[in-house]
Coordinates of C-alpha atoms and ligand atoms in Angstrom, one line a residue:
M1 CA -2.7 25.3 -4.7
S2 CA -1.7 24.0 -1.3
N3 CA 0.8 22.1 -0.9
L4 CA 2.0 19.0 -2.8
W5 CA 4.6 17.4 -1.0
Y6 CA 2.8 14.0 -1.1
K7 CA 4.1 14.0 -5.2
N8 CA 8.0 14.1 -4.0
A9 CA 7.9 11.7 -0.6
I10 CA 8.7 8.6 0.3
F11 CA 6.1 6.6 2.2
Y12 CA 7.0 3.5 4.5
E13 CA 3.8 1.0 5.9
L14 CA 4.8 -0.1 8.9
N15 CA 2.4 -2.2 11.7
I16 CA 3.4 -0.7 15.0
R17 CA 2.6 -3.8 16.9
S18 CA 5.7 -5.6 14.8
F19 CA 8.4 -2.9 14.9
Q20 CA 9.6 -2.6 18.5
D21 CA 8.5 -3.5 21.5
S22 CA 9.1 -1.2 24.2
N23 CA 8.1 -2.8 27.7
G24 CA 8.8 -6.2 27.0
D25 CA 4.9 -8.1 26.5
G26 CA 5.7 -8.9 22.8
I27 CA 3.9 -6.7 21.2
G28 CA 5.2 -3.7 19.5
D29 CA 4.0 0.0 20.8
F30 CA 4.2 3.8 20.3
K31 CA 6.8 4.1 22.5
G32 CA 9.5 1.5 20.4
L33 CA 8.0 3.1 17.2
T34 CA 9.1 6.3 18.7
G35 CA 12.8 5.1 19.4
K36 CA 12.7 4.0 15.9
L37 CA 12.2 6.9 14.5
P38 CA 16.1 8.0 13.5
Y39 CA 15.7 4.4 11.5
L40 CA 13.3 6.0 9.2
K41 CA 14.7 9.6 9.2
D42 CA 18.0 7.8 8.0
L43 CA 16.6 5.1 5.7
G44 CA 15.4 9.0 3.9
V45 CA 11.5 8.0 3.9
D46 CA 9.2 11.3 4.6
C47 CA 5.9 9.7 5.4
I48 CA 5.0 6.8 7.8
W49 CA 1.6 5.1 7.1
L50 CA 0.8 3.5 10.2
L51 CA -2.0 0.3 9.8
P52 CA -4.8 0.7 12.4
M53 CA -3.9 2.0 15.7
Y54 CA -7.5 2.1 17.6
P55 CA -9.0 -0.2 20.2
S56 CA -10.1 -3.6 18.8
P57 CA -11.0 -7.3 19.0
G58 CA -7.7 -7.9 16.5
K59 CA -9.9 -10.2 14.2
D60 CA -9.0 -8.5 11.4
D61 CA -5.9 -7.3 12.9
G62 CA -7.1 -4.0 13.9
Y63 CA -9.5 -2.8 10.9
D64 CA -12.1 -4.2 13.1
I65 CA -12.5 -1.3 15.5
M66 CA -14.2 -0.5 18.3
D67 CA -13.4 2.6 19.0
Y68 CA -12.1 5.4 16.3
C69 CA -10.9 8.1 18.6
A70 CA -8.7 6.1 21.1
I71 CA -5.6 4.3 20.8
N72 CA -5.1 0.6 21.6
P73 CA -4.0 -0.3 24.9
D74 CA -1.8 -2.5 23.4
Y75 CA 0.1 0.1 21.6
G76 CA 0.2 2.5 24.7
T77 CA -1.9 5.7 25.7
M78 CA -3.1 8.5 24.0
D79 CA 0.1 10.8 25.4
D80 CA 2.3 7.8 23.5
F81 CA 0.4 8.5 20.5
V82 CA 1.5 12.6 20.8
E83 CA 4.6 11.7 21.9
F84 CA 5.5 9.7 18.9
I85 CA 3.8 12.4 16.3
T86 CA 5.7 15.8 17.8
E87 CA 9.3 13.9 17.6
A88 CA 7.9 12.4 13.9
H89 CA 7.1 16.0 13.2
R90 CA 10.4 17.4 15.0
L91 CA 12.1 15.3 11.9
N92 CA 10.3 16.1 10.1
L93 CA 8.1 13.0 9.0
K94 CA 4.9 13.1 8.2
V95 CA 2.3 10.3 9.3
L96 CA -0.9 8.5 7.9
G97 CA -3.5 7.3 9.8
E98 CA -6.2 4.5 8.6
L99 CA -9.7 5.6 8.5
V100 CA -11.9 2.9 8.4
L101 CA -15.1 4.3 7.0
N102 CA -17.2 1.5 5.7
H103 CA -17.0 -1.2 8.9
T104 CA -17.0 -1.0 12.6
S105 CA -16.1 -4.0 14.3
D106 CA -19.2 -6.1 15.6
R107 CA -18.2 -4.6 19.1
H108 CA -18.0 -0.9 18.5
R109 CA -20.6 0.7 21.1
W110 CA -22.5 1.7 18.3
F111 CA -23.6 -1.9 17.4
I112 CA -24.3 -3.1 20.0
E113 CA -27.1 -0.3 20.2
A114 CA -27.8 -1.0 17.1
K115 CA -29.1 -4.2 18.3
K116 CA -30.9 -3.3 20.7
S117 CA -35.3 -2.8 20.6
E118 CA -36.4 0.1 18.6
P119 CA -36.9 3.2 18.9
N120 CA -33.0 3.0 19.1
K121 CA -30.5 5.8 16.8
Y122 CA -27.9 3.8 16.4
R123 CA -29.9 0.3 14.8
D124 CA -30.3 2.9 11.0
Y125 CA -26.1 3.7 11.7
Y126 CA -25.6 -0.4 9.7
V127 CA -27.6 -1.7 6.7
W128 CA -31.1 -4.3 7.3
S129 CA -32.7 -6.4 5.5
D130 CA -35.3 -8.8 6.2
T131 CA -33.8 -11.4 3.3
P132 CA -30.4 -12.2 2.1
K133 CA -31.1 -11.8 -1.7
K134 CA -30.9 -8.1 -1.6
Y135 CA -28.0 -6.6 -3.3
S136 CA -26.8 -10.3 -4.9
E137 CA -25.1 -8.6 -7.5
A138 CA -22.2 -7.4 -4.9
R139 CA -19.5 -9.9 -5.3
I140 CA -17.4 -11.7 -1.7
I141 CA -14.6 -10.1 -0.9
F142 CA -12.8 -12.9 1.6
T143 CA -13.4 -15.9 -0.4
D144 CA -11.9 -17.8 1.7
T145 CA -13.7 -17.5 4.8
E146 CA -17.0 -16.1 4.2
I147 CA -20.0 -17.4 1.9
S148 CA -22.5 -14.2 1.8
N149 CA -22.3 -10.7 2.4
W150 CA -25.6 -10.8 4.8
T151 CA -25.3 -12.9 8.6
W152 CA -27.8 -13.3 10.0
N153 CA -28.9 -11.4 13.6
N154 CA -30.9 -13.4 16.1
E155 CA -31.6 -10.2 18.0
C156 CA -33.2 -8.0 15.4
K157 CA -34.4 -10.9 13.4
K158 CA -32.8 -9.5 10.8
Y159 CA -29.5 -9.8 8.4
Y160 CA -26.9 -6.9 8.3
W161 CA -24.9 -6.2 5.7
H162 CA -20.9 -6.6 5.4
R163 CA -18.6 -6.3 2.5
F164 CA -16.0 -7.9 4.3
F165 CA -15.5 -10.5 8.0
H166 CA -18.8 -11.5 9.2
H167 CA -17.7 -9.5 12.2
Q168 CA -17.5 -5.9 10.1
P169 CA -20.8 -4.6 9.9
D170 CA -21.2 -2.2 7.3
L171 CA -22.0 1.4 8.4
N172 CA -24.9 2.8 6.2
F173 CA -23.9 6.0 4.7
D174 CA -27.2 6.5 3.5
N175 CA -27.6 7.9 7.2
P176 CA -26.6 11.4 7.5
L177 CA -25.2 10.7 11.4
V178 CA -23.4 8.1 10.0
R179 CA -21.2 10.6 7.7
E180 CA -21.1 13.3 10.2
E181 CA -19.5 10.9 12.9
M182 CA -16.7 10.2 9.7
I183 CA -16.2 13.6 9.1
N184 CA -15.9 14.4 13.3
I185 CA -12.9 11.1 13.5
V186 CA -11.0 13.1 10.3
K187 CA -11.4 16.0 12.3
F188 CA -10.3 14.5 15.4
W189 CA -6.9 13.2 14.6
F190 CA -6.5 16.2 12.5
D191 CA -6.6 18.3 15.6
L192 CA -3.9 15.6 16.9
G193 CA -1.7 15.8 14.2
L194 CA -2.0 13.2 11.6
D195 CA -1.2 14.4 8.3
G196 CA -3.3 12.4 6.3
F197 CA -5.7 9.3 6.5
R198 CA -5.0 5.9 3.7
V199 CA -8.6 5.0 3.2
D200 CA -9.7 1.8 3.9
A201 CA -12.1 0.1 1.4
V202 CA -13.3 3.5 -0.1
P203 CA -15.1 1.9 -3.7
Y204 CA -18.0 0.1 -0.6
L205 CA -19.7 2.9 1.0
F206 CA -23.2 2.9 -0.4
E207 CA -25.5 0.0 -1.9
R208 CA -27.9 -0.2 -4.6
E209 CA -30.5 -2.5 -5.8
G210 CA -29.0 -3.6 -9.2
T211 CA -25.6 -2.5 -9.2
N212 CA -22.5 -4.5 -7.5
C213 CA -22.4 -2.1 -5.1
E214 CA -18.7 -0.5 -6.2
N215 CA -18.0 2.9 -7.1
L216 CA -21.4 4.2 -6.8
P217 CA -22.1 7.8 -7.5
E218 CA -23.7 8.5 -3.5
T219 CA -19.6 7.1 -2.7
H220 CA -17.8 9.7 -4.8
D221 CA -20.5 12.4 -3.6
F222 CA -19.1 11.7 -0.2
L223 CA -16.3 11.5 -0.7
K224 CA -15.9 15.1 -2.2
H225 CA -17.9 16.3 0.7
L226 CA -15.0 15.0 2.8
R227 CA -12.5 16.6 0.4
K228 CA -14.3 19.9 0.3
F229 CA -14.1 19.7 4.4
I230 CA -10.3 18.8 4.1
D231 CA -9.4 21.5 2.1
E232 CA -11.1 24.2 3.7
N233 CA -9.7 23.1 6.8
Y234 CA -6.5 21.3 6.9
P235 CA -5.5 22.5 3.3
D236 CA -2.0 20.6 4.1
K237 CA -3.5 17.6 4.7
I238 CA -4.5 14.5 2.5
L239 CA -6.2 11.7 1.7
L240 CA -5.2 8.0 0.1
A241 CA -7.4 5.8 -1.4
E242 CA -7.6 2.1 -1.3
A243 CA -9.6 1.6 -4.4
N244 CA -9.0 -1.7 -5.9
Q245 CA -10.3 -1.1 -9.1
W246 CA -9.6 -1.6 -13.0
P247 CA -8.2 2.0 -14.1
E248 CA -11.4 3.2 -15.2
D249 CA -13.0 2.8 -12.0
L250 CA -10.3 4.0 -10.2
L251 CA -9.3 7.3 -12.2
V252 CA -13.3 8.1 -11.0
Y253 CA -11.3 8.3 -7.1
F254 CA -9.3 11.2 -8.3
G255 CA -12.5 13.6 -9.5
D256 CA -11.2 16.5 -11.1
G257 CA -8.9 17.0 -8.0
D258 CA -11.0 17.4 -5.5
E259 CA -11.2 14.0 -4.3
F260 CA -8.7 11.8 -3.3
H261 CA -5.2 13.4 -3.5
M262 CA -3.8 9.8 -3.8
A263 CA -4.5 6.5 -5.1
F264 CA -2.6 2.9 -4.9
N265 CA -1.7 1.8 -8.5
F266 CA -3.6 -1.9 -7.6
P267 CA -3.6 -2.7 -11.4
L268 CA -0.2 -1.8 -11.8
M269 CA 1.3 -4.0 -9.2
P270 CA 1.2 -7.4 -10.4
R271 CA 2.3 -6.2 -13.4
M272 CA 5.2 -5.4 -12.7
F273 CA 5.7 -9.2 -11.0
M274 CA 4.7 -10.8 -14.8
A275 CA 6.9 -8.4 -16.4
V276 CA 9.9 -9.8 -15.0
K277 CA 8.6 -13.3 -14.9
Q278 CA 7.7 -13.6 -18.2
E279 CA 10.9 -11.3 -19.2
H280 CA 8.6 -9.2 -21.0
H281 CA 8.2 -5.3 -20.9
G282 CA 4.4 -5.8 -22.0
P283 CA 2.3 -6.3 -18.8
I284 CA 3.8 -2.7 -17.7
V285 CA 4.0 -1.0 -20.7
D286 CA -0.2 -2.3 -21.7
I287 CA -0.9 -1.3 -17.7
M288 CA 0.8 2.6 -18.0
K289 CA -0.8 2.9 -21.3
R290 CA -4.6 2.2 -19.8
L291 CA -4.1 4.7 -17.0
P292 CA -4.0 8.4 -18.4
D293 CA -3.1 11.4 -17.2
I294 CA -4.4 12.2 -13.4
P295 CA -5.3 15.9 -12.3
S296 CA -2.0 17.7 -11.7
N297 CA -2.5 18.1 -7.9
C298 CA -3.1 14.2 -7.4
Q299 CA -0.5 11.6 -7.2
W300 CA 0.1 7.7 -7.7
A301 CA 1.1 5.4 -4.7
I302 CA 2.9 2.7 -6.0
F303 CA 4.3 -0.1 -4.4
L304 CA 5.3 -4.0 -4.8
R305 CA 3.4 -5.7 -1.3
N306 CA 1.7 -4.4 1.9
H307 CA -0.2 -5.7 4.7
D308 CA -2.4 -7.5 2.7
E309 CA -1.8 -10.2 0.4
L310 CA -0.5 -9.7 -3.1
T311 CA -3.9 -9.2 -4.8
L312 CA -4.7 -10.4 -8.0
E313 CA -8.4 -9.1 -8.6
M314 CA -7.5 -7.4 -11.3
C315 CA -6.6 -8.9 -13.5
T316 CA -7.6 -11.4 -16.3
D317 CA -8.2 -15.4 -15.3
E318 CA -5.8 -15.8 -17.6
E319 CA -3.6 -13.6 -15.2
R320 CA -4.5 -14.5 -12.5
D321 CA -3.7 -18.6 -13.1
Y322 CA -0.2 -17.5 -14.5
M323 CA 0.6 -15.4 -11.3
F324 CA -0.5 -18.5 -8.7
K325 CA 1.6 -21.1 -11.2
E326 CA 4.6 -18.6 -10.7
Y327 CA 4.5 -17.0 -7.8
A328 CA 2.3 -19.4 -5.5
K329 CA 3.7 -22.8 -6.0
D330 CA 2.5 -23.7 -2.3
K331 CA -1.5 -24.0 -1.9
Q332 CA -0.4 -22.8 1.9
M333 CA 0.7 -19.2 -0.3
K334 CA -2.6 -18.1 -1.7
I335 CA -5.3 -16.6 0.0
N336 CA -9.0 -15.3 -1.2
V337 CA -7.7 -13.9 -4.9
G338 CA -4.2 -13.4 -4.4
I339 CA -0.8 -14.5 -2.4
R340 CA 0.5 -13.7 0.8
R341 CA 4.4 -13.6 0.9
R342 CA 6.7 -10.8 1.4
L343 CA 8.8 -9.5 -1.9
A344 CA 11.9 -11.6 -1.2
P345 CA 10.6 -14.7 -1.6
L346 CA 8.2 -13.7 -4.0
L347 CA 11.7 -12.8 -5.7
E348 CA 13.5 -16.4 -4.5
N349 CA 15.7 -14.4 -2.6
S350 CA 17.3 -12.7 -5.6
Y351 CA 18.9 -9.0 -4.4
R352 CA 19.1 -8.5 -8.1
K353 CA 15.4 -9.1 -8.4
M354 CA 14.5 -7.0 -5.7
E355 CA 16.8 -4.1 -6.6
L356 CA 15.3 -4.3 -9.9
L357 CA 11.8 -4.2 -9.1
N358 CA 12.4 -2.1 -6.6
T359 CA 14.1 0.5 -9.3
I360 CA 11.2 0.5 -11.6
L361 CA 8.7 1.3 -8.9
F362 CA 10.5 3.9 -7.8
T363 CA 11.4 5.8 -11.5
L364 CA 7.5 4.8 -12.6
P365 CA 5.1 8.1 -11.8
G366 CA 4.0 8.0 -8.6
T367 CA 5.2 8.2 -5.0
P368 CA 7.1 5.3 -3.9
V369 CA 5.4 3.1 -1.1
I370 CA 7.8 0.5 1.0
Y371 CA 6.6 -1.9 3.3
Y372 CA 8.6 -2.5 6.4
G373 CA 10.7 -5.1 6.7
D374 CA 11.2 -5.4 2.9
E375 CA 13.9 -2.2 2.5
I376 CA 16.2 -5.7 4.2
G377 CA 14.5 -8.6 2.0
M378 CA 12.8 -10.2 5.0
G379 CA 11.0 -13.3 4.9
D380 CA 7.6 -14.8 5.4
N381 CA 6.1 -17.8 7.3
I382 CA 2.9 -18.6 5.2
Y383 CA 1.7 -20.8 8.2
L384 CA 0.8 -18.4 11.0
G385 CA -3.0 -18.3 9.1
D386 CA -5.0 -15.0 7.3
R387 CA -2.0 -11.9 6.5
N388 CA -0.5 -12.8 9.8
G389 CA 2.5 -14.1 7.7
V390 CA 3.4 -11.5 6.1
R391 CA 3.1 -8.8 9.7
T392 CA 5.8 -10.5 12.0
P393 CA 8.0 -8.5 13.8
M394 CA 10.3 -6.4 12.8
H395 CA 14.5 -7.9 12.1
W396 CA 16.8 -5.3 13.7
D397 CA 19.6 -7.1 15.1
Q398 CA 21.1 -10.9 15.9
N399 CA 19.9 -10.4 19.6
K400 CA 17.3 -12.1 21.1
N401 CA 13.8 -12.1 19.4
A402 CA 15.8 -10.0 16.3
G403 CA 15.9 -7.0 18.6
F404 CA 12.3 -6.3 18.2
S405 CA 11.5 -7.1 22.6
N406 CA 13.4 -8.7 24.9
C407 CA 10.0 -11.1 26.0
P408 CA 10.5 -14.5 26.0
P409 CA 10.0 -15.4 22.5
S410 CA 7.2 -17.7 23.0
R411 CA 5.1 -14.5 24.5
L412 CA 5.9 -13.0 21.0
H413 CA 2.4 -12.0 19.0
A414 CA 4.2 -13.7 16.1
P415 CA 7.2 -15.5 16.0
I416 CA 10.3 -14.1 14.1
I417 CA 11.3 -15.3 10.7
A418 CA 14.1 -18.1 11.6
D419 CA 14.1 -20.7 8.9
P420 CA 17.6 -21.0 7.7
E421 CA 17.2 -18.8 4.3
Y422 CA 15.3 -15.8 5.4
N423 CA 17.0 -16.0 9.1
Y424 CA 17.1 -12.9 11.4
N425 CA 20.5 -13.7 12.6
N426 CA 21.9 -12.9 8.5
I427 CA 18.8 -10.8 7.8
N428 CA 18.5 -7.5 9.9
V429 CA 19.1 -4.2 10.2
E430 CA 22.1 -3.9 11.7
S431 CA 24.3 -6.8 10.0
Q432 CA 23.1 -4.5 6.9
K433 CA 23.7 -1.0 7.4
N434 CA 27.9 -1.8 7.3
N435 CA 27.7 -3.9 4.5
P436 CA 27.8 -1.8 1.4
N437 CA 26.3 -4.6 -1.2
S438 CA 23.3 -4.8 1.6
I439 CA 20.0 -4.6 0.2
L440 CA 19.1 -2.3 2.8
N441 CA 21.8 0.4 1.2
F442 CA 21.1 -0.2 -2.1
M443 CA 17.7 1.3 -0.8
K444 CA 18.8 3.8 0.9
D445 CA 20.6 4.9 -2.6
L446 CA 17.5 4.3 -4.3
I447 CA 16.0 6.9 -2.0
S448 CA 18.1 9.4 -2.4
V449 CA 18.5 9.4 -6.2
R450 CA 14.4 10.0 -6.1
K451 CA 14.9 12.7 -4.1
K452 CA 17.7 14.2 -6.0
Y453 CA 15.8 14.3 -8.9
K454 CA 12.5 15.7 -8.5
I455 CA 11.1 15.4 -11.7
F456 CA 10.5 11.6 -11.0
G457 CA 7.5 12.7 -8.9
Y458 CA 5.7 14.9 -12.1
A459 CA 7.6 14.2 -15.1
D460 CA 5.9 12.9 -18.5
L461 CA 6.2 9.0 -18.8
K462 CA 7.4 8.0 -22.2
F463 CA 8.1 4.6 -23.3
I464 CA 10.5 2.9 -25.5
Y465 CA 9.5 0.2 -27.6
P466 CA 13.5 -1.7 -28.2
E467 CA 13.0 -4.9 -30.5
N468 CA 13.8 -6.8 -27.5
K469 CA 11.0 -6.8 -25.1
K470 CA 12.9 -8.0 -22.3
I471 CA 13.9 -4.5 -22.1
L472 CA 11.7 -2.3 -20.8
A473 CA 12.5 1.8 -21.2
Y474 CA 11.3 4.5 -20.8
F475 CA 11.9 8.5 -20.2
R476 CA 10.5 10.7 -17.7
E477 CA 11.0 14.2 -19.2
F478 CA 10.0 17.0 -18.0
E479 CA 10.5 20.2 -19.7
D480 CA 14.2 19.8 -20.9
K481 CA 15.3 17.5 -17.8
I482 CA 15.2 13.9 -19.1
I483 CA 16.3 10.9 -17.6
L484 CA 16.4 7.5 -19.6
C485 CA 15.2 4.5 -17.4
V486 CA 16.3 1.2 -19.3
F487 CA 15.7 -2.0 -17.3
N488 CA 16.7 -5.8 -18.3
L489 CA 13.6 -7.7 -17.1
S490 CA 15.3 -11.2 -18.3
G491 CA 18.1 -13.3 -16.2
K492 CA 20.7 -13.4 -19.1
S493 CA 22.9 -10.3 -20.7
Q494 CA 20.4 -8.7 -23.1
P495 CA 21.8 -6.4 -26.2
V496 CA 19.3 -3.8 -26.9
E497 CA 18.8 -0.8 -30.1
M498 CA 17.3 2.2 -29.2
D499 CA 17.6 5.2 -31.3
L500 CA 18.9 8.6 -28.8
S501 CA 19.6 10.9 -32.0
K502 CA 17.3 12.9 -31.0
Y503 CA 19.5 13.7 -27.7
K504 CA 22.9 13.5 -29.3
D505 CA 23.8 17.1 -28.0
K506 CA 22.9 16.3 -24.2
T507 CA 25.6 14.8 -22.0
P508 CA 24.6 11.6 -20.3
I509 CA 25.1 11.8 -16.3
E510 CA 24.7 8.7 -14.8
I511 CA 22.0 8.4 -11.7
L512 CA 22.3 4.7 -10.9
G513 CA 23.1 1.4 -12.7
D514 CA 25.1 -2.3 -12.5
T515 CA 25.6 -2.4 -16.0
E516 CA 28.7 -0.6 -16.7
F517 CA 27.6 2.7 -18.1
P518 CA 27.8 3.3 -22.2
K519 CA 28.2 6.6 -23.2
I520 CA 26.0 7.5 -26.3
G521 CA 27.8 7.6 -29.3
E522 CA 27.5 6.5 -32.4
L523 CA 23.3 5.9 -33.9
P524 CA 21.5 3.6 -33.6
Y525 CA 22.4 3.7 -29.9
F526 CA 23.5 0.0 -28.9
L527 CA 24.4 -1.5 -25.4
T528 CA 24.4 -4.8 -23.8
L529 CA 22.3 -5.0 -19.9
S530 CA 23.6 -7.7 -17.4
P531 CA 21.3 -10.4 -16.1
Y532 CA 18.5 -8.2 -14.5
G533 CA 20.4 -5.1 -14.7
Y534 CA 19.2 -1.6 -14.8
F535 CA 20.7 1.9 -15.6
L536 CA 19.6 5.2 -15.7
F537 CA 20.5 8.8 -17.3
Y538 CA 20.1 12.1 -16.7
L539 CA 20.5 13.6 -19.4
K540 CA 22.3 17.0 -19.4
Ligands
GLC1 C1 -8.3 -3.5 3.9 C2 -7.3 -3.5 4.4 C3 -7.2 -5.5 4.7 C4 -8.6 -5.3 6.0 C5 -9.8 -5.1 4.7 C6 -11.0 -5.2 5.5 O1 -8.8 -4.3 2.4 O2 -6.4 -3.2 3.7 O3 -6.5 -5.7 5.8 O4 -8.7 -6.8 6.3 O5 -10.0 -3.9 4.9 O6 -11.0 -4.0 6.6
CA2 CA1 4.5 -3.5 24.4

């Protein structure tokens, strides 16, 4: 079996544009990022996931690609990329890129060619129709901006298909040439050193009449073919699926361990926020029970936030209403079917809640993914349009532009967060580094715990069902290794009773916690957790 490094890694998602600017043009770049690798190494992460780095008109922050095999000049040159990846590898950090299979920019050469008169090799790279009525069962994803998945093109006198923005025509995966182009793109970047891809928008590759055009068997066939190519040629490299689907449809993306190595756990994500708001373990327990075991060479990628809105697509209507009501009180916070806010503002800037939710995240099955800036509790800017409010420059220190760039502030690609509560003067790496009680140092501790107790990467999850539903509790068990994890989802102290008689011969070793560590003594076992308190025990 190939190396399973991704099962026990910590991932860190970042936007090159917003990480560090090296040449004073107000836009982050590879040179800047390379200079910050020691920070990421020190934080303890193992794998960096880069948002799109390719030439792009930037109408979807780079997911609208003009050229798959080049570097966006704003971010530097191919040499800068190679220098970056070489240095990352020297520090033992892996790097994932973005593979956007489903669509290109309408300014990609293929689409420009496709619109020219026929016969024309590129016309068939995209999906065309004489009527916008085709595939009418496919939902619209960007509900705030698009009214149809078809857009009329006057040059071709036809409609073209797009699941996202109208400036992002979908590629036609029925065309073998398109499939081959994609394999060649993967080869190109793997030969240059990328360690894998986060694969964007995978459910939508093929379209078939009479279906919702998601998760089709043809799509899975292509993905398995792609995986086979990787296994045969690049056995240590991985594919991570962005498939925002219900558990039953999501599981299929692992195949029999022969499709994706990893997939984001979209259904879990909003339910962690629900659980802490409702002060009830139900949402987490219920969804995890709906997610049966995955093949042993596969892994979930688990996350609290990312560069998109906190999506509520995999929620019932009732759950969605609840989430909007509780977490998006201002309508400016909503976008599409989700909420455009960062972790800290979602949690009302409560360090205790940030610690609690991160500890739950780091102890559930899967590989945790941290979104840049959330490790210091950065704020957001809900007035920036689209999802840009959660993509603002990283706060490094108290200097001009938070240390991100030495350009005049008005030249920054997006303003620094300067509102009082989340002002970069207080919330920045430098000031948190030396403060033992900072969220940054907490995250460092949590990362080191996760790395020390490797069983978190593969142990079974066994829920305990305390009578007090405000307590979430579970064991992670692998052979004779057992970790007990207990969390108080409520803002008040809570008593809990758990029957641990089975473990009475074990010695509990404290791993992490803010609650006074209890001793396993008389049974049944009572203890009290502080507000939003938690503890992790290793039972030896
Ligand atoms: C994915 C990306 C998102 C982008 C969309 C269309 O969902 O995460 O940022 O807008 O694909 O490319
Ligand atoms: Ca720059």
